[in-house]
Amino acid sequence: MKRSTIVAAAGAVTLLAASPAAAINTYNAQPAPERTEVGAYLALWDTTGDGVPDRFDWRCSGTMVDDDTFLTAAHCTDGSPAGTRTFVSLEEDVQSLLDEHADLTPSAQADLFLANGWVVEGDPHQDARYPGPASDTADIAVVDFAGRDVTPADVWDFTPATLPTAGQLDRVGGTTLARAPWTVVGYGTAEAQNGPGGHTHPGGGVRLKASEGFNALTKSWVRLSINESKGYGGACYGDSGGPNFVTVDGRQVLAGTTITGDVPCKATNVVYRLDTAPARAFLAPFVTLR
């Protein structure tokens, strides 16, 4: 299952047929007003095939990694209908803005969001290898603003996230990574809630953060614990593409992006590493790497 939000909201779930993304949990989570580099991935698209956009909504999460590059997941960008327009918002609460203007048509909503500086329109690019094998799905994408008149840096104040150096997680090693603080940030839905109709995933569209625990490091993935009993929170639907930071030697590094996890969003967050050669090869045309 692919995710898009930290265990607190669900959004990208309904945009495409692809598996959904994750969100920040209701447990052990906090608002993240200071994480101004983390944003929501939104789209305006046609779900009926009649050529008229009928949906404007947030789909996933992501991170500014320089002034004009927003890092997210390929399953957030993949398979969009022809004519889909892509936007990024660094507003802390996107859902309230959508709810406030729900009486407008989707196209009018998008125009209003642009006019008020609540979103910036960009150009999506995903790894051509996606979807790759389970060992490396190549589930990485960016929204690029280099060819646009307005970039996120023109609208919001933020410090881009620090990407890892080549092979940094391997050099640090599992023992140190297990002791290091891990933080997930995103706009996704909450963990599964029991109700008369079965499980639901409420919430989403608001930037939240939570601590995670380290489980394992593989060639392409970091497995992180979101176990409530250990004091952790984690990602859920709509958190896909969002950042997972680790602090090593006093410096916070964007180690990987949320991709998938367990269906109820209560156990594991599986993160795509950004220090590997394939991930860095994809990012190199867009970002100056250390």
mmCIF file of C-alpha atoms in Angstrom:
data_model
loop_
_atom_site.group_PDB
_atom_site.id
_atom_site.type_symbol
_atom_site.label_atom_id
_atom_site.label_comp_id
_atom_site.label_asym_id
_atom_site.label_seq_id
_atom_site.Cartn_x
_atom_site.Cartn_y
_atom_site.Cartn_z
ATOM 1 C CA MET A 1 0.000 0.000 0.000
ATOM 2 C CA LYS A 2 1.317 3.416 -0.898
ATOM 3 C CA ARG A 3 0.828 6.301 1.416
ATOM 4 C CA SER A 4 0.481 10.037 1.233
ATOM 5 C CA THR A 5 0.069 11.554 4.697
ATOM 6 C CA ILE A 6 1.234 11.265 8.299
ATOM 7 C CA VAL A 7 -1.261 9.295 10.337
ATOM 8 C CA ALA A 8 -3.802 12.140 10.433
ATOM 9 C CA ALA A 9 -5.432 12.649 6.992
ATOM 10 C CA ALA A 10 -6.216 11.012 3.659
ATOM 11 C CA GLY A 11 -6.195 12.770 0.352
ATOM 12 C CA ALA A 12 -4.308 11.290 -2.569
ATOM 13 C CA VAL A 13 -6.344 8.187 -2.081
ATOM 14 C CA THR A 14 -9.097 9.183 -4.486
ATOM 15 C CA LEU A 15 -7.131 10.845 -7.260
ATOM 16 C CA LEU A 16 -5.737 7.830 -9.033
ATOM 17 C CA ALA A 17 -6.222 4.119 -9.136
ATOM 18 C CA ALA A 18 -2.763 3.717 -7.613
ATOM 19 C CA SER A 19 -2.479 2.617 -4.011
ATOM 20 C CA PRO A 20 -3.008 5.426 -1.496
ATOM 21 C CA ALA A 21 -0.508 7.250 0.634
ATOM 22 C CA ALA A 22 -0.136 7.853 4.345
ATOM 23 C CA ALA A 23 -0.676 10.555 6.996
ATOM 24 C CA ILE A 24 0.391 11.644 10.494
ATOM 25 C CA ASN A 25 -1.211 9.677 13.333
ATOM 26 C CA THR A 26 -3.578 11.282 15.778
ATOM 27 C CA TYR A 27 -1.486 9.807 18.578
ATOM 28 C CA ASN A 28 1.876 11.329 19.538
ATOM 29 C CA ALA A 29 1.528 13.959 16.785
ATOM 30 C CA GLN A 30 1.873 17.729 16.946
ATOM 31 C CA PRO A 31 1.213 20.704 14.662
ATOM 32 C CA ALA A 32 4.273 21.661 12.626
ATOM 33 C CA PRO A 33 4.034 25.408 11.886
ATOM 34 C CA GLU A 34 7.822 25.679 11.862
ATOM 35 C CA ARG A 35 8.251 23.097 9.066
ATOM 36 C CA THR A 36 7.717 25.702 6.386
ATOM 37 C CA GLU A 37 9.740 23.677 3.851
ATOM 38 C CA VAL A 38 7.129 20.898 3.937
ATOM 39 C CA GLY A 39 4.098 21.294 1.713
ATOM 40 C CA ALA A 40 1.051 19.693 0.178
ATOM 41 C CA TYR A 41 0.852 18.424 -3.410
ATOM 42 C CA LEU A 42 -2.450 19.443 -5.035
ATOM 43 C CA ALA A 43 -3.963 18.798 -8.435
ATOM 44 C CA LEU A 44 -6.832 19.976 -10.629
ATOM 45 C CA TRP A 45 -8.104 17.135 -12.772
ATOM 46 C CA ASP A 46 -10.972 15.582 -14.731
ATOM 47 C CA THR A 47 -12.318 12.366 -13.184
ATOM 48 C CA THR A 48 -15.086 11.751 -15.756
ATOM 49 C CA GLY A 49 -13.198 12.136 -19.035
ATOM 50 C CA ASP A 50 -15.431 14.906 -20.386
ATOM 51 C CA GLY A 51 -12.574 17.416 -20.562
ATOM 52 C CA VAL A 52 -13.895 19.558 -17.691
ATOM 53 C CA PRO A 53 -11.903 19.503 -14.421
ATOM 54 C CA ASP A 54 -14.172 18.337 -11.613
ATOM 55 C CA ARG A 55 -11.741 17.870 -8.719
ATOM 56 C CA PHE A 56 -9.308 20.233 -6.996
ATOM 57 C CA ASP A 57 -7.763 18.664 -3.922
ATOM 58 C CA TRP A 58 -4.573 17.754 -2.107
ATOM 59 C CA ARG A 59 -3.083 14.370 -2.988
ATOM 60 C CA CYS A 60 0.247 13.929 -1.241
ATOM 61 C CA SER A 61 2.953 15.639 0.758
ATOM 62 C CA GLY A 62 6.474 16.754 -0.107
ATOM 63 C CA THR A 63 9.432 18.954 0.696
ATOM 64 C CA MET A 64 11.211 21.905 -0.860
ATOM 65 C CA VAL A 65 14.812 20.796 -1.425
ATOM 66 C CA ASP A 66 15.878 24.061 -3.041
ATOM 67 C CA ASP A 67 14.083 27.281 -4.005
ATOM 68 C CA ASP A 68 12.309 25.772 -7.008
ATOM 69 C CA THR A 69 12.203 21.985 -6.466
ATOM 70 C CA PHE A 70 9.535 20.157 -4.469
ATOM 71 C CA LEU A 71 10.365 16.513 -3.734
ATOM 72 C CA THR A 72 7.536 13.969 -3.585
ATOM 73 C CA ALA A 73 6.688 10.391 -4.660
ATOM 74 C CA ALA A 74 6.185 9.064 -8.194
ATOM 75 C CA HIS A 75 2.937 7.311 -7.282
ATOM 76 C CA CYS A 76 1.567 10.782 -6.523
ATOM 77 C CA THR A 77 2.287 12.052 -10.040
ATOM 78 C CA ASP A 78 1.877 8.836 -12.050
ATOM 79 C CA GLY A 79 -1.175 8.188 -14.201
ATOM 80 C CA SER A 80 -2.726 11.643 -13.991
ATOM 81 C CA PRO A 81 -5.414 12.240 -16.631
ATOM 82 C CA ALA A 82 -4.522 14.425 -19.617
ATOM 83 C CA GLY A 83 -4.798 18.092 -18.756
ATOM 84 C CA THR A 84 -4.132 17.638 -15.033
ATOM 85 C CA ARG A 85 -2.569 20.741 -13.471
ATOM 86 C CA THR A 86 -0.135 20.402 -10.555
ATOM 87 C CA PHE A 87 0.239 22.746 -7.587
ATOM 88 C CA VAL A 88 2.191 22.980 -4.346
ATOM 89 C CA SER A 89 1.097 24.746 -1.171
ATOM 90 C CA LEU A 90 3.269 25.527 1.838
ATOM 91 C CA GLU A 91 0.252 26.711 3.833
ATOM 92 C CA GLU A 92 -0.044 24.955 7.180
ATOM 93 C CA ASP A 93 -3.776 24.205 6.815
ATOM 94 C CA VAL A 94 -4.813 23.479 3.227
ATOM 95 C CA GLN A 95 -8.030 21.662 4.102
ATOM 96 C CA SER A 96 -9.618 24.659 5.811
ATOM 97 C CA LEU A 97 -9.023 26.765 2.716
ATOM 98 C CA LEU A 98 -10.635 24.092 0.544
ATOM 99 C CA ASP A 99 -13.597 23.789 2.887
ATOM 100 C CA GLU A 100 -14.064 27.566 3.048
ATOM 101 C CA HIS A 101 -14.397 27.775 -0.739
ATOM 102 C CA ALA A 102 -16.151 24.486 -1.411
ATOM 103 C CA ASP A 103 -19.030 26.343 -3.111
ATOM 104 C CA LEU A 104 -16.778 27.219 -6.072
ATOM 105 C CA THR A 105 -16.163 25.009 -9.072
ATOM 106 C CA PRO A 106 -12.826 23.167 -8.970
ATOM 107 C CA SER A 107 -11.368 25.438 -11.670
ATOM 108 C CA ALA A 108 -12.544 28.539 -9.808
ATOM 109 C CA GLN A 109 -11.040 27.167 -6.602
ATOM 110 C CA ALA A 110 -7.687 26.667 -8.321
ATOM 111 C CA ASP A 111 -7.802 30.194 -9.764
ATOM 112 C CA LEU A 112 -8.622 31.650 -6.339
ATOM 113 C CA PHE A 113 -5.826 29.697 -4.658
ATOM 114 C CA LEU A 114 -3.354 30.981 -7.256
ATOM 115 C CA ALA A 115 -4.566 34.570 -6.975
ATOM 116 C CA ASN A 116 -4.291 34.533 -3.181
ATOM 117 C CA GLY A 117 -0.868 32.886 -3.118
ATOM 118 C CA TRP A 118 -2.114 29.722 -1.421
ATOM 119 C CA VAL A 119 -0.626 27.536 -4.161
ATOM 120 C CA VAL A 120 2.011 27.802 -6.874
ATOM 121 C CA GLU A 121 1.686 25.893 -10.143
ATOM 122 C CA GLY A 122 4.565 23.681 -11.256
ATOM 123 C CA ASP A 123 5.654 20.887 -13.579
ATOM 124 C CA PRO A 124 5.814 17.278 -12.331
ATOM 125 C CA HIS A 125 8.662 14.918 -13.273
ATOM 126 C CA GLN A 126 8.939 11.327 -12.061
ATOM 127 C CA ASP A 127 11.671 8.726 -12.283
ATOM 128 C CA ALA A 128 11.361 6.975 -15.663
ATOM 129 C CA ARG A 129 12.113 3.664 -13.930
ATOM 130 C CA TYR A 130 8.870 3.815 -11.925
ATOM 131 C CA PRO A 131 7.335 1.397 -11.100
ATOM 132 C CA GLY A 132 10.446 -0.668 -10.544
ATOM 133 C CA PRO A 133 10.812 -3.952 -8.643
ATOM 134 C CA ALA A 134 10.154 -4.183 -4.921
ATOM 135 C CA SER A 135 13.873 -3.918 -4.245
ATOM 136 C CA ASP A 136 13.840 -0.404 -5.744
ATOM 137 C CA THR A 137 10.483 0.868 -7.003
ATOM 138 C CA ALA A 138 11.993 4.193 -8.145
ATOM 139 C CA ASP A 139 9.053 5.867 -6.406
ATOM 140 C CA ILE A 140 10.465 9.378 -6.524
ATOM 141 C CA ALA A 141 9.308 12.551 -8.264
ATOM 142 C CA VAL A 142 9.632 16.316 -8.142
ATOM 143 C CA VAL A 143 7.498 19.301 -8.974
ATOM 144 C CA ASP A 144 9.824 21.718 -10.763
ATOM 145 C CA PHE A 145 9.263 25.478 -10.866
ATOM 146 C CA ALA A 146 12.426 26.475 -12.758
ATOM 147 C CA GLY A 147 10.448 27.291 -15.913
ATOM 148 C CA ARG A 148 7.672 29.144 -14.098
ATOM 149 C CA ASP A 149 7.297 32.874 -13.478
ATOM 150 C CA VAL A 150 6.418 32.266 -9.813
ATOM 151 C CA THR A 151 8.229 29.820 -7.540
ATOM 152 C CA PRO A 152 7.441 28.858 -3.926
ATOM 153 C CA ALA A 153 10.359 31.037 -2.802
ATOM 154 C CA ASP A 154 8.510 34.045 -4.245
ATOM 155 C CA VAL A 155 5.496 33.330 -2.034
ATOM 156 C CA TRP A 156 6.688 31.720 1.210
ATOM 157 C CA ASP A 157 9.704 31.999 3.499
ATOM 158 C CA PHE A 158 11.399 28.641 4.042
ATOM 159 C CA THR A 159 14.801 27.041 4.340
ATOM 160 C CA PRO A 160 15.108 24.076 1.944
ATOM 161 C CA ALA A 161 15.648 20.685 3.529
ATOM 162 C CA THR A 162 19.152 19.228 3.578
ATOM 163 C CA LEU A 163 19.517 16.127 1.416
ATOM 164 C CA PRO A 164 21.931 13.388 2.505
ATOM 165 C CA THR A 165 25.300 12.877 0.899
ATOM 166 C CA ALA A 166 25.988 9.766 -1.187
ATOM 167 C CA GLY A 167 25.722 6.641 0.965
ATOM 168 C CA GLN A 168 25.408 8.658 4.158
ATOM 169 C CA LEU A 169 22.992 6.290 5.899
ATOM 170 C CA ASP A 170 25.276 3.328 5.229
ATOM 171 C CA ARG A 171 28.238 5.196 6.671
ATOM 172 C CA VAL A 172 26.294 6.212 9.764
ATOM 173 C CA GLY A 173 25.177 2.611 10.276
ATOM 174 C CA GLY A 174 22.192 0.969 11.908
ATOM 175 C CA THR A 175 23.431 1.286 15.489
ATOM 176 C CA THR A 176 23.723 5.060 15.280
ATOM 177 C CA LEU A 177 20.501 5.395 13.258
ATOM 178 C CA ALA A 178 18.656 3.452 15.971
ATOM 179 C CA ARG A 179 19.767 6.001 18.581
ATOM 180 C CA ALA A 180 19.126 9.053 16.414
ATOM 181 C CA PRO A 181 15.891 11.090 16.529
ATOM 182 C CA TRP A 182 13.579 10.524 13.542
ATOM 183 C CA THR A 183 10.738 12.862 12.568
ATOM 184 C CA VAL A 184 8.018 12.426 9.949
ATOM 185 C CA VAL A 185 6.035 15.396 8.592
ATOM 186 C CA GLY A 186 3.024 15.443 6.292
ATOM 187 C CA TYR A 187 -0.562 16.379 5.461
ATOM 188 C CA GLY A 188 -2.116 12.903 5.480
ATOM 189 C CA THR A 189 -4.997 11.269 7.259
ATOM 190 C CA ALA A 190 -5.229 9.608 10.631
ATOM 191 C CA GLU A 191 -4.695 5.966 11.437
ATOM 192 C CA ALA A 192 -7.672 3.621 10.981
ATOM 193 C CA GLN A 193 -10.667 4.399 13.168
ATOM 194 C CA ASN A 194 -13.302 1.762 13.954
ATOM 195 C CA GLY A 195 -16.899 2.596 13.143
ATOM 196 C CA PRO A 196 -20.261 1.040 12.229
ATOM 197 C CA GLY A 197 -19.252 0.858 8.567
ATOM 198 C CA GLY A 198 -15.756 -0.452 9.234
ATOM 199 C CA HIS A 199 -12.432 1.370 9.210
ATOM 200 C CA THR A 200 -12.173 5.022 8.196
ATOM 201 C CA HIS A 201 -9.166 7.350 7.955
ATOM 202 C CA PRO A 202 -10.360 10.812 9.058
ATOM 203 C CA GLY A 203 -8.577 14.127 8.841
ATOM 204 C CA GLY A 204 -5.857 15.290 6.499
ATOM 205 C CA GLY A 205 -4.808 18.458 4.739
ATOM 206 C CA VAL A 206 -3.061 19.928 7.795
ATOM 207 C CA ARG A 207 0.712 19.832 8.372
ATOM 208 C CA LEU A 208 1.640 17.642 11.338
ATOM 209 C CA LYS A 209 4.798 16.001 12.686
ATOM 210 C CA ALA A 210 5.611 12.998 14.850
ATOM 211 C CA SER A 211 8.601 11.090 16.176
ATOM 212 C CA GLU A 212 9.425 7.641 14.768
ATOM 213 C CA GLY A 213 11.727 4.794 15.709
ATOM 214 C CA PHE A 214 14.320 3.123 13.508
ATOM 215 C CA ASN A 215 13.768 -0.524 12.551
ATOM 216 C CA ALA A 216 15.966 -1.449 9.597
ATOM 217 C CA LEU A 217 18.023 -0.171 6.680
ATOM 218 C CA THR A 218 18.017 -1.947 3.298
ATOM 219 C CA LYS A 219 19.524 -1.112 -0.074
ATOM 220 C CA SER A 220 16.660 1.240 -1.023
ATOM 221 C CA TRP A 221 14.502 1.543 2.073
ATOM 222 C CA VAL A 222 14.389 2.635 5.687
ATOM 223 C CA ARG A 223 11.779 0.870 7.836
ATOM 224 C CA LEU A 224 10.552 3.018 10.708
ATOM 225 C CA SER A 225 8.358 2.173 13.695
ATOM 226 C CA ILE A 226 5.198 4.176 14.373
ATOM 227 C CA ASN A 227 4.182 2.128 17.415
ATOM 228 C CA GLU A 228 2.021 4.208 19.780
ATOM 229 C CA SER A 229 3.069 2.305 22.902
ATOM 230 C CA LYS A 230 6.686 3.350 22.312
ATOM 231 C CA GLY A 231 5.764 7.021 22.080
ATOM 232 C CA TYR A 232 5.961 7.171 18.292
ATOM 233 C CA GLY A 233 3.572 8.565 15.710
ATOM 234 C CA GLY A 234 3.836 8.081 11.986
ATOM 235 C CA ALA A 235 2.604 8.437 8.437
ATOM 236 C CA CYS A 236 -0.682 7.444 6.811
ATOM 237 C CA TYR A 237 -2.772 8.131 3.676
ATOM 238 C CA GLY A 238 -1.798 11.442 2.075
ATOM 239 C CA ASP A 239 1.673 11.549 3.627
ATOM 240 C CA SER A 240 3.271 9.901 0.597
ATOM 241 C CA GLY A 241 6.227 11.849 -0.699
ATOM 242 C CA GLY A 242 6.570 13.620 2.623
ATOM 243 C CA PRO A 243 9.840 13.879 4.530
ATOM 244 C CA ASN A 244 11.377 11.654 7.164
ATOM 245 C CA PHE A 245 14.191 13.507 8.893
ATOM 246 C CA VAL A 246 17.013 12.037 10.963
ATOM 247 C CA THR A 247 19.347 14.057 13.149
ATOM 248 C CA VAL A 248 22.973 12.928 12.955
ATOM 249 C CA ASP A 249 25.890 14.849 14.498
ATOM 250 C CA GLY A 250 23.548 17.697 15.328
ATOM 251 C CA ARG A 251 22.341 18.140 11.749
ATOM 252 C CA GLN A 252 18.869 17.247 10.524
ATOM 253 C CA VAL A 253 18.923 15.449 7.173
ATOM 254 C CA LEU A 254 16.053 14.483 4.868
ATOM 255 C CA ALA A 255 16.845 10.767 4.878
ATOM 256 C CA GLY A 256 13.888 9.570 2.814
ATOM 257 C CA THR A 257 10.306 10.035 1.667
ATOM 258 C CA THR A 258 7.191 8.238 2.906
ATOM 259 C CA ILE A 259 6.023 5.585 0.423
ATOM 260 C CA THR A 260 4.065 2.794 2.117
ATOM 261 C CA GLY A 261 3.326 0.904 5.320
ATOM 262 C CA ASP A 262 0.720 -1.209 7.055
ATOM 263 C CA VAL A 263 -2.916 -0.650 6.001
ATOM 264 C CA PRO A 264 -4.228 0.708 9.347
ATOM 265 C CA CYS A 265 -1.168 3.007 9.709
ATOM 266 C CA LYS A 266 -0.315 1.783 13.192
ATOM 267 C CA ALA A 267 2.945 -0.138 12.870
ATOM 268 C CA THR A 268 5.440 0.706 10.117
ATOM 269 C CA ASN A 269 6.400 3.547 7.808
ATOM 270 C CA VAL A 270 8.464 2.423 4.804
ATOM 271 C CA VAL A 271 10.681 5.214 3.467
ATOM 272 C CA TYR A 272 12.500 5.572 0.137
ATOM 273 C CA ARG A 273 16.158 6.403 0.744
ATOM 274 C CA LEU A 274 17.565 9.570 -0.816
ATOM 275 C CA ASP A 275 21.268 8.803 -0.369
ATOM 276 C CA THR A 276 21.395 5.963 -2.919
ATOM 277 C CA ALA A 277 22.935 6.248 -6.381
ATOM 278 C CA PRO A 278 19.586 5.817 -8.237
ATOM 279 C CA ALA A 279 17.803 8.429 -6.119
ATOM 280 C CA ARG A 280 20.673 10.888 -6.522
ATOM 281 C CA ALA A 281 20.826 10.246 -10.279
ATOM 282 C CA PHE A 282 17.174 11.218 -10.584
ATOM 283 C CA LEU A 283 17.585 14.339 -8.420
ATOM 284 C CA ALA A 284 20.823 15.572 -10.032
ATOM 285 C CA PRO A 285 19.181 17.476 -12.935
ATOM 286 C CA PHE A 286 17.006 19.411 -10.503
ATOM 287 C CA VAL A 287 19.086 19.944 -7.346
ATOM 288 C CA THR A 288 22.716 20.670 -6.532
ATOM 289 C CA LEU A 289 23.783 17.646 -4.495
ATOM 290 C CA ARG A 290 26.424 17.591 -1.798
#
